[in-house]
JSON list of C-alpha atoms in Angstrom, two decimals:
[
{"chain": "A", "resi": 1, "resn": "GLU", "atom": "CA", "xyz": [13.21, 1.86, 18.57]},
{"chain": "A", "resi": 2, "resn": "HIS", "atom": "CA", "xyz": [16.61, 0.55, 17.48]},
{"chain": "A", "resi": 3, "resn": "TYR", "atom": "CA", "xyz": [14.93, -2.18, 15.43]},
{"chain": "A", "resi": 4, "resn": "ALA", "atom": "CA", "xyz": [12.66, 0.40, 13.74]},
{"chain": "A", "resi": 5, "resn": "ALA", "atom": "CA", "xyz": [15.62, 2.64, 12.96]},
{"chain": "A", "resi": 6, "resn": "GLU", "atom": "CA", "xyz": [17.59, -0.25, 11.44]},
{"chain": "A", "resi": 7, "resn": "ASP", "atom": "CA", "xyz": [14.55, -1.14, 9.39]},
{"chain": "A", "resi": 8, "resn": "VAL", "atom": "CA", "xyz": [14.55, 2.19, 7.56]},
{"chain": "A", "resi": 9, "resn": "ARG", "atom": "CA", "xyz": [18.17, 3.37, 7.66]},
{"chain": "A", "resi": 10, "resn": "HIS", "atom": "CA", "xyz": [18.87, 2.23, 4.07]},
{"chain": "A", "resi": 11, "resn": "LEU", "atom": "CA", "xyz": [15.63, 3.49, 2.51]},
{"chain": "A", "resi": 12, "resn": "VAL", "atom": "CA", "xyz": [17.04, 6.84, 1.32]},
{"chain": "A", "resi": 13, "resn": "ALA", "atom": "CA", "xyz": [19.97, 5.20, -0.44]},
{"chain": "A", "resi": 14, "resn": "LEU", "atom": "CA", "xyz": [17.68, 2.56, -1.89]},
{"chain": "A", "resi": 15, "resn": "ARG", "atom": "CA", "xyz": [15.30, 5.23, -3.13]},
{"chain": "A", "resi": 16, "resn": "GLU", "atom": "CA", "xyz": [18.13, 7.07, -4.88]},
{"chain": "A", "resi": 17, "resn": "ARG", "atom": "CA", "xyz": [19.39, 3.85, -6.50]},
{"chain": "A", "resi": 18, "resn": "LEU", "atom": "CA", "xyz": [15.95, 2.91, -7.77]},
{"chain": "A", "resi": 19, "resn": "ALA", "atom": "CA", "xyz": [15.32, 6.46, -9.01]},
{"chain": "A", "resi": 20, "resn": "GLY", "atom": "CA", "xyz": [18.56, 6.26, -10.95]},
{"chain": "A", "resi": 21, "resn": "GLU", "atom": "CA", "xyz": [17.53, 2.96, -12.56]},
{"chain": "A", "resi": 22, "resn": "LEU", "atom": "CA", "xyz": [14.15, 4.45, -13.50]},
{"chain": "A", "resi": 23, "resn": "ARG", "atom": "CA", "xyz": [15.85, 7.45, -15.13]},
{"chain": "A", "resi": 24, "resn": "ALA", "atom": "CA", "xyz": [18.23, 5.19, -17.03]},
{"chain": "A", "resi": 25, "resn": "ARG", "atom": "CA", "xyz": [15.33, 3.15, -18.40]},
{"chain": "A", "resi": 26, "resn": "ARG", "atom": "CA", "xyz": [13.09, 6.17, -18.97]},
{"chain": "A", "resi": 27, "resn": "ARG", "atom": "CA", "xyz": [10.36, 4.80, -16.77]},
{"chain": "A", "resi": 28, "resn": "GLU", "atom": "CA", "xyz": [9.94, 7.62, -14.26]},
{"chain": "A", "resi": 29, "resn": "GLY", "atom": "CA", "xyz": [6.65, 8.55, -15.88]},
{"chain": "A", "resi": 30, "resn": "TRP", "atom": "CA", "xyz": [5.35, 5.01, -15.43]},
{"chain": "A", "resi": 31, "resn": "VAL", "atom": "CA", "xyz": [5.95, 5.08, -11.68]},
{"chain": "A", "resi": 32, "resn": "ASP", "atom": "CA", "xyz": [4.72, 8.65, -11.27]},
{"chain": "A", "resi": 33, "resn": "GLU", "atom": "CA", "xyz": [1.40, 7.79, -12.93]},
{"chain": "A", "resi": 34, "resn": "GLU", "atom": "CA", "xyz": [0.92, 4.68, -10.78]},
{"chain": "A", "resi": 35, "resn": "CYS", "atom": "CA", "xyz": [1.73, 6.61, -7.61]},
{"chain": "A", "resi": 36, "resn": "ARG", "atom": "CA", "xyz": [-0.77, 9.36, -8.49]},
{"chain": "A", "resi": 37, "resn": "ALA", "atom": "CA", "xyz": [-3.42, 6.71, -9.12]},
{"chain": "A", "resi": 38, "resn": "LEU", "atom": "CA", "xyz": [-2.72, 5.13, -5.73]},
{"chain": "A", "resi": 39, "resn": "GLU", "atom": "CA", "xyz": [-2.91, 8.52, -4.02]},
{"chain": "A", "resi": 40, "resn": "ALA", "atom": "CA", "xyz": [-6.31, 9.15, -5.59]},
{"chain": "A", "resi": 41, "resn": "THR", "atom": "CA", "xyz": [-7.70, 5.79, -4.46]},
{"chain": "A", "resi": 42, "resn": "PRO", "atom": "CA", "xyz": [-9.42, 6.03, -1.08]},
{"chain": "A", "resi": 43, "resn": "ALA", "atom": "CA", "xyz": [-8.40, 3.35, 1.40]},
{"chain": "A", "resi": 44, "resn": "ALA", "atom": "CA", "xyz": [-11.12, 0.79, 1.82]},
{"chain": "A", "resi": 45, "resn": "ASP", "atom": "CA", "xyz": [-12.28, 0.11, 5.34]},
{"chain": "A", "resi": 46, "resn": "ARG", "atom": "CA", "xyz": [-11.69, -3.49, 6.33]},
{"chain": "A", "resi": 47, "resn": "VAL", "atom": "CA", "xyz": [-15.00, -5.10, 7.12]},
{"chain": "A", "resi": 48, "resn": "PHE", "atom": "CA", "xyz": [-14.78, -8.51, 8.80]},
{"chain": "A", "resi": 49, "resn": "ASP", "atom": "CA", "xyz": [-16.93, -11.25, 7.29]},
{"chain": "A", "resi": 50, "resn": "PRO", "atom": "CA", "xyz": [-16.87, -14.65, 9.05]},
{"chain": "A", "resi": 51, "resn": "ASP", "atom": "CA", "xyz": [-17.52, -16.37, 5.73]},
{"chain": "A", "resi": 52, "resn": "ASP", "atom": "CA", "xyz": [-14.23, -15.05, 4.37]},
{"chain": "A", "resi": 53, "resn": "CYS", "atom": "CA", "xyz": [-12.72, -18.10, 6.03]},
{"chain": "A", "resi": 54, "resn": "PHE", "atom": "CA", "xyz": [-14.08, -20.13, 3.12]},
{"chain": "A", "resi": 55, "resn": "ARG", "atom": "CA", "xyz": [-11.67, -18.30, 0.83]},
{"chain": "A", "resi": 56, "resn": "ILE", "atom": "CA", "xyz": [-8.63, -19.69, 2.57]},
{"chain": "A", "resi": 57, "resn": "LYS", "atom": "CA", "xyz": [-6.52, -21.81, 0.23]},
{"chain": "A", "resi": 58, "resn": "GLY", "atom": "CA", "xyz": [-7.07, -25.47, 1.01]},
{"chain": "A", "resi": 59, "resn": "VAL", "atom": "CA", "xyz": [-10.51, -25.04, 2.55]},
{"chain": "A", "resi": 60, "resn": "ARG", "atom": "CA", "xyz": [-12.08, -27.56, 0.17]},
{"chain": "A", "resi": 61, "resn": "MET", "atom": "CA", "xyz": [-10.28, -30.43, 1.86]},
{"chain": "A", "resi": 62, "resn": "LEU", "atom": "CA", "xyz": [-12.55, -29.94, 4.92]},
{"chain": "A", "resi": 63, "resn": "ASP", "atom": "CA", "xyz": [-15.84, -31.71, 5.47]},
{"chain": "A", "resi": 64, "resn": "ARG", "atom": "CA", "xyz": [-18.87, -29.75, 6.60]},
{"chain": "A", "resi": 65, "resn": "ARG", "atom": "CA", "xyz": [-18.06, -30.21, 10.29]},
{"chain": "A", "resi": 66, "resn": "GLY", "atom": "CA", "xyz": [-14.58, -28.95, 9.62]},
{"chain": "A", "resi": 67, "resn": "LEU", "atom": "CA", "xyz": [-16.04, -25.87, 7.89]},
{"chain": "A", "resi": 68, "resn": "GLY", "atom": "CA", "xyz": [-18.10, -25.13, 10.97]},
{"chain": "A", "resi": 69, "resn": "VAL", "atom": "CA", "xyz": [-15.05, -25.41, 13.20]},
{"chain": "A", "resi": 70, "resn": "LEU", "atom": "CA", "xyz": [-13.03, -23.27, 10.82]},
{"chain": "A", "resi": 71, "resn": "ARG", "atom": "CA", "xyz": [-15.57, -20.46, 10.94]},
{"chain": "A", "resi": 72, "resn": "GLU", "atom": "CA", "xyz": [-15.63, -20.53, 14.75]},
{"chain": "A", "resi": 73, "resn": "MET", "atom": "CA", "xyz": [-11.85, -20.42, 14.82]},
{"chain": "A", "resi": 74, "resn": "PHE", "atom": "CA", "xyz": [-11.81, -17.63, 12.27]},
{"chain": "A", "resi": 75, "resn": "VAL", "atom": "CA", "xyz": [-14.14, -15.48, 14.35]},
{"chain": "A", "resi": 76, "resn": "ALA", "atom": "CA", "xyz": [-12.12, -16.15, 17.51]},
{"chain": "A", "resi": 77, "resn": "ARG", "atom": "CA", "xyz": [-8.87, -15.28, 15.82]},
{"chain": "A", "resi": 78, "resn": "GLU", "atom": "CA", "xyz": [-10.28, -11.98, 14.63]},
{"chain": "A", "resi": 79, "resn": "ALA", "atom": "CA", "xyz": [-11.28, -11.05, 18.19]},
{"chain": "A", "resi": 80, "resn": "TRP", "atom": "CA", "xyz": [-7.83, -11.94, 19.55]},
{"chain": "A", "resi": 81, "resn": "ALA", "atom": "CA", "xyz": [-6.10, -9.99, 16.80]},
{"chain": "A", "resi": 82, "resn": "HIS", "atom": "CA", "xyz": [-8.28, -6.96, 17.38]},
{"chain": "A", "resi": 83, "resn": "ALA", "atom": "CA", "xyz": [-7.62, -7.04, 21.12]},
{"chain": "A", "resi": 84, "resn": "ARG", "atom": "CA", "xyz": [-3.85, -7.18, 20.57]},
{"chain": "A", "resi": 85, "resn": "GLY", "atom": "CA", "xyz": [-3.73, -4.77, 17.65]},
{"chain": "A", "resi": 86, "resn": "ARG", "atom": "CA", "xyz": [-2.11, -7.39, 15.46]},
{"chain": "A", "resi": 87, "resn": "PRO", "atom": "CA", "xyz": [-2.87, -8.76, 11.97]},
{"chain": "A", "resi": 88, "resn": "PRO", "atom": "CA", "xyz": [-4.89, -11.98, 12.30]},
{"chain": "A", "resi": 89, "resn": "PHE", "atom": "CA", "xyz": [-2.25, -14.08, 10.53]},
{"chain": "A", "resi": 90, "resn": "LYS", "atom": "CA", "xyz": [0.27, -12.98, 13.15]},
{"chain": "A", "resi": 91, "resn": "VAL", "atom": "CA", "xyz": [-1.95, -14.43, 15.86]},
{"chain": "A", "resi": 92, "resn": "LEU", "atom": "CA", "xyz": [-2.61, -17.78, 14.16]},
{"chain": "A", "resi": 93, "resn": "GLY", "atom": "CA", "xyz": [-1.71, -18.69, 10.59]},
{"chain": "A", "resi": 94, "resn": "ASN", "atom": "CA", "xyz": [-4.21, -19.94, 8.06]},
{"chain": "A", "resi": 95, "resn": "ASP", "atom": "CA", "xyz": [-2.45, -23.32, 7.76]},
{"chain": "A", "resi": 96, "resn": "THR", "atom": "CA", "xyz": [-2.86, -23.80, 11.49]},
{"chain": "A", "resi": 97, "resn": "LEU", "atom": "CA", "xyz": [-6.54, -22.88, 11.28]},
{"chain": "A", "resi": 98, "resn": "LEU", "atom": "CA", "xyz": [-7.05, -25.51, 8.61]},
{"chain": "A", "resi": 99, "resn": "ARG", "atom": "CA", "xyz": [-5.24, -28.21, 10.65]},
{"chain": "A", "resi": 100, "resn": "LEU", "atom": "CA", "xyz": [-7.33, -27.35, 13.71]},
{"chain": "A", "resi": 101, "resn": "ALA", "atom": "CA", "xyz": [-10.50, -27.56, 11.65]},
{"chain": "A", "resi": 102, "resn": "ALA", "atom": "CA", "xyz": [-9.47, -30.86, 10.07]},
{"chain": "A", "resi": 103, "resn": "GLU", "atom": "CA", "xyz": [-8.20, -32.63, 13.22]},
{"chain": "A", "resi": 104, "resn": "ARG", "atom": "CA", "xyz": [-10.45, -30.89, 15.79]},
{"chain": "A", "resi": 105, "resn": "PRO", "atom": "CA", "xyz": [-8.36, -31.61, 18.93]},
{"chain": "A", "resi": 106, "resn": "THR", "atom": "CA", "xyz": [-10.29, -31.53, 22.19]},
{"chain": "A", "resi": 107, "resn": "THR", "atom": "CA", "xyz": [-7.46, -31.73, 24.73]},
{"chain": "A", "resi": 108, "resn": "GLU", "atom": "CA", "xyz": [-4.40, -29.60, 25.45]},
{"chain": "A", "resi": 109, "resn": "ASP", "atom": "CA", "xyz": [-2.07, -32.50, 24.60]},
{"chain": "A", "resi": 110, "resn": "ALA", "atom": "CA", "xyz": [-3.70, -33.00, 21.21]},
{"chain": "A", "resi": 111, "resn": "LEU", "atom": "CA", "xyz": [-3.71, -29.28, 20.60]},
{"chain": "A", "resi": 112, "resn": "ALA", "atom": "CA", "xyz": [0.03, -29.04, 21.27]},
{"chain": "A", "resi": 113, "resn": "ARG", "atom": "CA", "xyz": [0.67, -31.52, 18.42]},
{"chain": "A", "resi": 114, "resn": "ILE", "atom": "CA", "xyz": [-0.86, -29.17, 15.83]},
{"chain": "A", "resi": 115, "resn": "PRO", "atom": "CA", "xyz": [1.84, -27.31, 13.82]},
{"chain": "A", "resi": 116, "resn": "GLY", "atom": "CA", "xyz": [1.69, -23.64, 14.70]},
{"chain": "A", "resi": 117, "resn": "CYS", "atom": "CA", "xyz": [0.27, -24.20, 18.17]},
{"chain": "A", "resi": 118, "resn": "THR", "atom": "CA", "xyz": [3.48, -23.13, 19.91]},
{"chain": "A", "resi": 119, "resn": "PRO", "atom": "CA", "xyz": [3.80, -22.79, 23.67]},
{"chain": "A", "resi": 120, "resn": "THR", "atom": "CA", "xyz": [3.34, -19.04, 23.26]},
{"chain": "A", "resi": 121, "resn": "VAL", "atom": "CA", "xyz": [0.15, -19.50, 21.24]},
{"chain": "A", "resi": 122, "resn": "LEU", "atom": "CA", "xyz": [-1.19, -22.07, 23.72]},
{"chain": "A", "resi": 123, "resn": "GLY", "atom": "CA", "xyz": [-0.32, -19.85, 26.66]},
{"chain": "A", "resi": 124, "resn": "ARG", "atom": "CA", "xyz": [-2.30, -16.99, 25.16]},
{"chain": "A", "resi": 125, "resn": "HIS", "atom": "CA", "xyz": [-5.15, -18.72, 23.35]},
{"chain": "A", "resi": 126, "resn": "GLY", "atom": "CA", "xyz": [-5.12, -22.43, 24.17]},
{"chain": "A", "resi": 127, "resn": "ASP", "atom": "CA", "xyz": [-8.36, -22.36, 26.15]},
{"chain": "A", "resi": 128, "resn": "GLY", "atom": "CA", "xyz": [-9.98, -20.13, 23.54]},
{"chain": "A", "resi": 129, "resn": "ILE", "atom": "CA", "xyz": [-8.98, -22.46, 20.72]},
{"chain": "A", "resi": 130, "resn": "LEU", "atom": "CA", "xyz": [-10.52, -25.45, 22.49]},
{"chain": "A", "resi": 131, "resn": "GLN", "atom": "CA", "xyz": [-13.67, -23.46, 23.18]},
{"chain": "A", "resi": 132, "resn": "ALA", "atom": "CA", "xyz": [-13.96, -22.43, 19.53]},
{"chain": "A", "resi": 133, "resn": "ILE", "atom": "CA", "xyz": [-13.50, -26.04, 18.43]},
{"chain": "A", "resi": 134, "resn": "ALA", "atom": "CA", "xyz": [-16.17, -27.11, 20.91]},
{"chain": "A", "resi": 135, "resn": "ARG", "atom": "CA", "xyz": [-18.59, -24.53, 19.49]},
{"chain": "A", "resi": 136, "resn": "GLY", "atom": "CA", "xyz": [-17.95, -25.86, 16.00]},
{"chain": "A", "resi": 137, "resn": "LEU", "atom": "CA", "xyz": [-18.51, -29.44, 17.12]},
{"chain": "A", "resi": 138, "resn": "GLY", "atom": "CA", "xyz": [-21.78, -28.36, 18.70]},
{"chain": "A", "resi": 139, "resn": "ILE", "atom": "CA", "xyz": [-23.32, -26.91, 15.53]},
{"chain": "A", "resi": 140, "resn": "PRO", "atom": "CA", "xyz": [-26.38, -28.96, 14.46]},
{"chain": "A", "resi": 141, "resn": "GLU", "atom": "CA", "xyz": [-25.80, -31.00, 11.32]},
{"chain": "A", "resi": 142, "resn": "SER", "atom": "CA", "xyz": [-28.48, -29.06, 9.44]},
{"chain": "A", "resi": 143, "resn": "ALA", "atom": "CA", "xyz": [-26.78, -25.74, 10.22]},
{"chain": "A", "resi": 144, "resn": "LEU", "atom": "CA", "xyz": [-23.27, -26.67, 9.09]},
{"chain": "A", "resi": 145, "resn": "PRO", "atom": "CA", "xyz": [-21.77, -24.63, 6.23]},
{"chain": "A", "resi": 146, "resn": "LEU", "atom": "CA", "xyz": [-21.89, -26.02, 2.74]},
{"chain": "A", "resi": 147, "resn": "LEU", "atom": "CA", "xyz": [-19.47, -24.90, 0.08]},
{"chain": "A", "resi": 148, "resn": "ARG", "atom": "CA", "xyz": [-20.83, -24.49, -3.38]},
{"chain": "A", "resi": 149, "resn": "ARG", "atom": "CA", "xyz": [-18.60, -24.02, -6.37]},
{"chain": "A", "resi": 150, "resn": "PRO", "atom": "CA", "xyz": [-19.07, -20.52, -7.77]},
{"chain": "A", "resi": 151, "resn": "VAL", "atom": "CA", "xyz": [-20.89, -20.42, -11.07]},
{"chain": "A", "resi": 152, "resn": "LYS", "atom": "CA", "xyz": [-18.62, -18.83, -13.61]},
{"chain": "A", "resi": 153, "resn": "PRO", "atom": "CA", "xyz": [-20.37, -16.45, -16.00]},
{"chain": "A", "resi": 154, "resn": "ARG", "atom": "CA", "xyz": [-20.43, -17.58, -19.58]},
{"chain": "A", "resi": 155, "resn": "VAL", "atom": "CA", "xyz": [-17.84, -15.81, -21.69]},
{"chain": "A", "resi": 156, "resn": "ALA", "atom": "CA", "xyz": [-18.59, -15.14, -25.33]},
{"chain": "A", "resi": 157, "resn": "PRO", "atom": "CA", "xyz": [-16.20, -17.00, -27.67]},
{"chain": "A", "resi": 158, "resn": "ALA", "atom": "CA", "xyz": [-14.88, -13.77, -29.14]},
{"chain": "A", "resi": 159, "resn": "VAL", "atom": "CA", "xyz": [-14.13, -12.39, -25.67]},
{"chain": "A", "resi": 160, "resn": "ALA", "atom": "CA", "xyz": [-12.44, -15.66, -24.67]},
{"chain": "A", "resi": 161, "resn": "ARG", "atom": "CA", "xyz": [-10.27, -15.49, -27.77]},
{"chain": "A", "resi": 162, "resn": "ARG", "atom": "CA", "xyz": [-9.22, -11.92, -26.96]},
{"chain": "A", "resi": 163, "resn": "ILE", "atom": "CA", "xyz": [-8.44, -12.89, -23.36]},
{"chain": "A", "resi": 164, "resn": "GLY", "atom": "CA", "xyz": [-6.23, -15.71, -24.60]},
{"chain": "A", "resi": 165, "resn": "ALA", "atom": "CA", "xyz": [-4.50, -13.45, -27.09]},
{"chain": "A", "resi": 166, "resn": "LEU", "atom": "CA", "xyz": [-3.75, -10.83, -24.45]},
{"chain": "A", "resi": 167, "resn": "VAL", "atom": "CA", "xyz": [-2.44, -13.46, -22.03]},
{"chain": "A", "resi": 168, "resn": "ASP", "atom": "CA", "xyz": [-0.15, -14.82, -24.76]},
{"chain": "A", "resi": 169, "resn": "TRP", "atom": "CA", "xyz": [1.04, -11.35, -25.65]},
{"chain": "A", "resi": 170, "resn": "ARG", "atom": "CA", "xyz": [1.71, -10.51, -22.00]},
{"chain": "A", "resi": 171, "resn": "ALA", "atom": "CA", "xyz": [3.78, -13.68, -21.56]},
{"chain": "A", "resi": 172, "resn": "GLU", "atom": "CA", "xyz": [6.01, -12.54, -24.41]},
{"chain": "A", "resi": 173, "resn": "ALA", "atom": "CA", "xyz": [6.15, -8.85, -23.46]},
{"chain": "A", "resi": 174, "resn": "ALA", "atom": "CA", "xyz": [6.88, -9.20, -19.75]},
{"chain": "A", "resi": 175, "resn": "PRO", "atom": "CA", "xyz": [10.41, -10.73, -20.00]},
{"chain": "A", "resi": 176, "resn": "ARG", "atom": "CA", "xyz": [11.16, -8.42, -22.92]},
{"chain": "A", "resi": 177, "resn": "VAL", "atom": "CA", "xyz": [10.75, -5.35, -20.70]},
{"chain": "A", "resi": 178, "resn": "GLY", "atom": "CA", "xyz": [11.82, -7.04, -17.47]},
{"chain": "A", "resi": 179, "resn": "LEU", "atom": "CA", "xyz": [8.53, -6.62, -15.63]},
{"chain": "A", "resi": 180, "resn": "ASP", "atom": "CA", "xyz": [6.20, -9.02, -13.87]},
{"chain": "A", "resi": 181, "resn": "PRO", "atom": "CA", "xyz": [3.33, -10.02, -16.19]},
{"chain": "A", "resi": 182, "resn": "GLY", "atom": "CA", "xyz": [0.83, -8.72, -13.64]},
{"chain": "A", "resi": 183, "resn": "LEU", "atom": "CA", "xyz": [2.39, -5.26, -13.91]},
{"chain": "A", "resi": 184, "resn": "VAL", "atom": "CA", "xyz": [2.47, -5.25, -17.69]},
{"chain": "A", "resi": 185, "resn": "LEU", "atom": "CA", "xyz": [-1.25, -6.07, -17.83]},
{"chain": "A", "resi": 186, "resn": "PRO", "atom": "CA", "xyz": [-3.22, -7.16, -14.72]},
{"chain": "A", "resi": 187, "resn": "ARG", "atom": "CA", "xyz": [-5.85, -9.88, -15.18]},
{"chain": "A", "resi": 188, "resn": "ARG", "atom": "CA", "xyz": [-8.71, -7.53, -14.41]},
{"chain": "A", "resi": 189, "resn": "LEU", "atom": "CA", "xyz": [-7.48, -5.20, -17.17]},
{"chain": "A", "resi": 190, "resn": "ILE", "atom": "CA", "xyz": [-7.14, -8.09, -19.59]},
{"chain": "A", "resi": 191, "resn": "GLU", "atom": "CA", "xyz": [-10.78, -8.98, -19.04]},
{"chain": "A", "resi": 192, "resn": "ARG", "atom": "CA", "xyz": [-11.85, -5.32, -19.35]},
{"chain": "A", "resi": 193, "resn": "LEU", "atom": "CA", "xyz": [-9.96, -4.94, -22.62]},
{"chain": "A", "resi": 194, "resn": "ALA", "atom": "CA", "xyz": [-11.34, -8.18, -24.00]},
{"chain": "A", "resi": 195, "resn": "GLU", "atom": "CA", "xyz": [-14.88, -7.06, -23.24]},
{"chain": "A", "resi": 196, "resn": "SER", "atom": "CA", "xyz": [-14.56, -3.53, -24.62]},
{"chain": "A", "resi": 197, "resn": "ALA", "atom": "CA", "xyz": [-12.34, -4.48, -27.56]},
{"chain": "A", "resi": 198, "resn": "PRO", "atom": "CA", "xyz": [-10.88, -1.03, -28.37]},
{"chain": "A", "resi": 199, "resn": "THR", "atom": "CA", "xyz": [-9.76, -0.63, -31.97]},
{"chain": "A", "resi": 200, "resn": "ASP", "atom": "CA", "xyz": [-7.55, 2.47, -31.81]},
{"chain": "A", "resi": 201, "resn": "LEU", "atom": "CA", "xyz": [-5.35, 4.32, -29.34]},
{"chain": "A", "resi": 202, "resn": "GLU", "atom": "CA", "xyz": [-8.08, 6.80, -28.44]},
{"chain": "A", "resi": 203, "resn": "THR", "atom": "CA", "xyz": [-10.58, 4.11, -27.40]},
{"chain": "A", "resi": 204, "resn": "LEU", "atom": "CA", "xyz": [-7.78, 2.16, -25.73]},
{"chain": "A", "resi": 205, "resn": "GLN", "atom": "CA", "xyz": [-6.87, 5.16, -23.62]},
{"chain": "A", "resi": 206, "resn": "ALA", "atom": "CA", "xyz": [-10.54, 5.44, -22.52]},
{"chain": "A", "resi": 207, "resn": "VAL", "atom": "CA", "xyz": [-10.52, 1.97, -20.94]},
{"chain": "A", "resi": 208, "resn": "GLU", "atom": "CA", "xyz": [-10.67, 2.31, -17.17]},
{"chain": "A", "resi": 209, "resn": "GLY", "atom": "CA", "xyz": [-7.35, 1.62, -15.49]},
{"chain": "A", "resi": 210, "resn": "ILE", "atom": "CA", "xyz": [-5.26, 1.34, -18.67]},
{"chain": "A", "resi": 211, "resn": "ARG", "atom": "CA", "xyz": [-2.86, 4.21, -17.73]},
{"chain": "A", "resi": 212, "resn": "ARG", "atom": "CA", "xyz": [-1.12, 6.46, -20.23]},
{"chain": "A", "resi": 213, "resn": "TRP", "atom": "CA", "xyz": [2.18, 4.67, -19.78]},
{"chain": "A", "resi": 214, "resn": "ARG", "atom": "CA", "xyz": [0.74, 1.37, -20.99]},
{"chain": "A", "resi": 215, "resn": "VAL", "atom": "CA", "xyz": [-0.80, 3.01, -24.03]},
{"chain": "A", "resi": 216, "resn": "GLY", "atom": "CA", "xyz": [2.48, 4.74, -24.83]},
{"chain": "A", "resi": 217, "resn": "ALA", "atom": "CA", "xyz": [4.60, 1.66, -24.27]},
{"chain": "A", "resi": 218, "resn": "PHE", "atom": "CA", "xyz": [2.40, -1.12, -25.53]},
{"chain": "A", "resi": 219, "resn": "GLY", "atom": "CA", "xyz": [-0.65, 0.44, -27.23]},
{"chain": "A", "resi": 220, "resn": "PRO", "atom": "CA", "xyz": [-0.11, -0.82, -30.78]},
{"chain": "A", "resi": 221, "resn": "GLU", "atom": "CA", "xyz": [0.82, -4.30, -29.52]},
{"chain": "A", "resi": 222, "resn": "ILE", "atom": "CA", "xyz": [-2.28, -4.54, -27.33]},
{"chain": "A", "resi": 223, "resn": "LEU", "atom": "CA", "xyz": [-4.47, -3.45, -30.23]},
{"chain": "A", "resi": 224, "resn": "GLY", "atom": "CA", "xyz": [-2.77, -6.00, -32.44]},
{"chain": "A", "resi": 225, "resn": "ALA", "atom": "CA", "xyz": [-3.41, -8.78, -29.97]},
{"chain": "A", "resi": 226, "resn": "LEU", "atom": "CA", "xyz": [-7.04, -7.78, -29.63]},
{"chain": "A", "resi": 227, "resn": "ALA", "atom": "CA", "xyz": [-7.43, -7.77, -33.39]},
{"chain": "A", "resi": 228, "resn": "GLY", "atom": "CA", "xyz": [-5.91, -11.22, -33.68]},
{"chain": "A", "resi": 229, "resn": "LYS", "atom": "CA", "xyz": [-2.76, -10.00, -35.38]},
{"chain": "A", "resi": 230, "resn": "ASP", "atom": "CA", "xyz": [0.86, -10.91, -34.66]},
{"chain": "A", "resi": 231, "resn": "GLY", "atom": "CA", "xyz": [1.92, -8.65, -31.80]},
{"chain": "A", "resi": 232, "resn": "HIS", "atom": "CA", "xyz": [5.48, -8.48, -33.16]},
{"chain": "A", "resi": 233, "resn": "ALA", "atom": "CA", "xyz": [4.21, -6.72, -36.26]},
{"chain": "A", "resi": 234, "resn": "HIS", "atom": "CA", "xyz": [2.72, -4.00, -34.09]},
{"chain": "A", "resi": 235, "resn": "ARG", "atom": "CA", "xyz": [5.67, -3.46, -31.78]},
{"chain": "A", "resi": 236, "resn": "ARG", "atom": "CA", "xyz": [6.96, 0.09, -32.04]},
{"chain": "A", "resi": 237, "resn": "GLN", "atom": "CA", "xyz": [8.29, 1.50, -28.80]},
{"chain": "A", "resi": 238, "resn": "THR", "atom": "CA", "xyz": [8.40, 0.45, -25.17]},
{"chain": "A", "resi": 239, "resn": "GLY", "atom": "CA", "xyz": [8.90, 3.04, -22.51]},
{"chain": "A", "resi": 240, "resn": "ASP", "atom": "CA", "xyz": [9.37, 6.74, -23.13]},
{"chain": "A", "resi": 241, "resn": "GLY", "atom": "CA", "xyz": [10.93, 6.43, -26.54]},
{"chain": "A", "resi": 242, "resn": "LEU", "atom": "CA", "xyz": [13.21, 3.42, -26.00]},
{"chain": "A", "resi": 243, "resn": "PRO", "atom": "CA", "xyz": [13.09, 0.74, -28.70]},
{"chain": "A", "resi": 244, "resn": "ALA", "atom": "CA", "xyz": [11.75, -2.60, -27.51]},
{"chain": "A", "resi": 245, "resn": "GLY", "atom": "CA", "xyz": [15.06, -4.41, -27.80]},
{"chain": "A", "resi": 246, "resn": "ARG", "atom": "CA", "xyz": [17.01, -1.92, -25.69]},
{"chain": "A", "resi": 247, "resn": "GLU", "atom": "CA", "xyz": [14.26, -1.66, -23.09]},
{"chain": "A", "resi": 248, "resn": "GLY", "atom": "CA", "xyz": [14.11, -5.39, -22.66]},
{"chain": "A", "resi": 249, "resn": "ALA", "atom": "CA", "xyz": [17.86, -5.65, -22.28]},
{"chain": "A", "resi": 250, "resn": "GLY", "atom": "CA", "xyz": [17.84, -3.30, -19.33]},
{"chain": "A", "resi": 251, "resn": "GLY", "atom": "CA", "xyz": [15.26, -5.17, -17.26]},
{"chain": "A", "resi": 252, "resn": "ALA", "atom": "CA", "xyz": [13.18, -3.57, -14.54]}
]
C-alpha cells in the first residue's frame, strides 16, 4: 500500500504543471480532443493467438525447430501469466524466450545459463520450461512452423510519392512544434491521407482520425505536401492561433 501511495502522490502536482504548460502553448484543445476520442474507443478484448510469437523481434534468427520450441514456450508462458494474474513479459521476457528457442537446453544446469532464467524463474517454472522445450523438440519435421515474408501490397506511384512527401513534412514539422513525429501525424494516418488525397480543408477534415486540432494547426501544410508543394509556403498557424515560430520555440 505504501508503494502504491508513493507511486501516485505527485500526480496531482504533475497534472497541474502539465495543464499550465498546455494553457501557455494553447494546446488544451488538442489534448481534450484526443482524450474524448480515447474515451469513445471501446477497449479491445485481448485474444491470445499462439502464432503471435512469430511477431517477436528477432524471431527470424530461429530455424524451424526453434520456431516450434518458441511457440510451445509462448503458450506455456501465457498459461503461467494467466494463473498468476501477471503480464506475460513479467513472467518471462521475449529475449529469454528467443534464447531458449535458439539454444534449447534440456537440463537444469543448461537452463540456468540462459539469461533471464533466474533462480526465481527456475524455482517457479524450471520444470515447465524444460517440458515446453521437449514438446517443441518432439514436433515432427513436417509439422514445424515455417515463416513466410508477408507480401506487401503494391502501392501506386502517386500514393508512394504522397507518403514520402508527408513523411518529409512531418520530419520538419515535429521539432518545430516540439512533438514526437508519431503524434504530429501517425503512420496509419499518413497512409490514409496519401490514399484519399484530400484537396481542401473540408475533405481533409473528413479523413478518419485526422482530428480537428491537426486540421487547425497543420491543415494547409498537409494539403501542400499532398499537392507536392513546398510546405513552408503553406505554413500559416500552428496551435490555437500561435504563429509557427513561437509555437516551435515553446516545445511540447
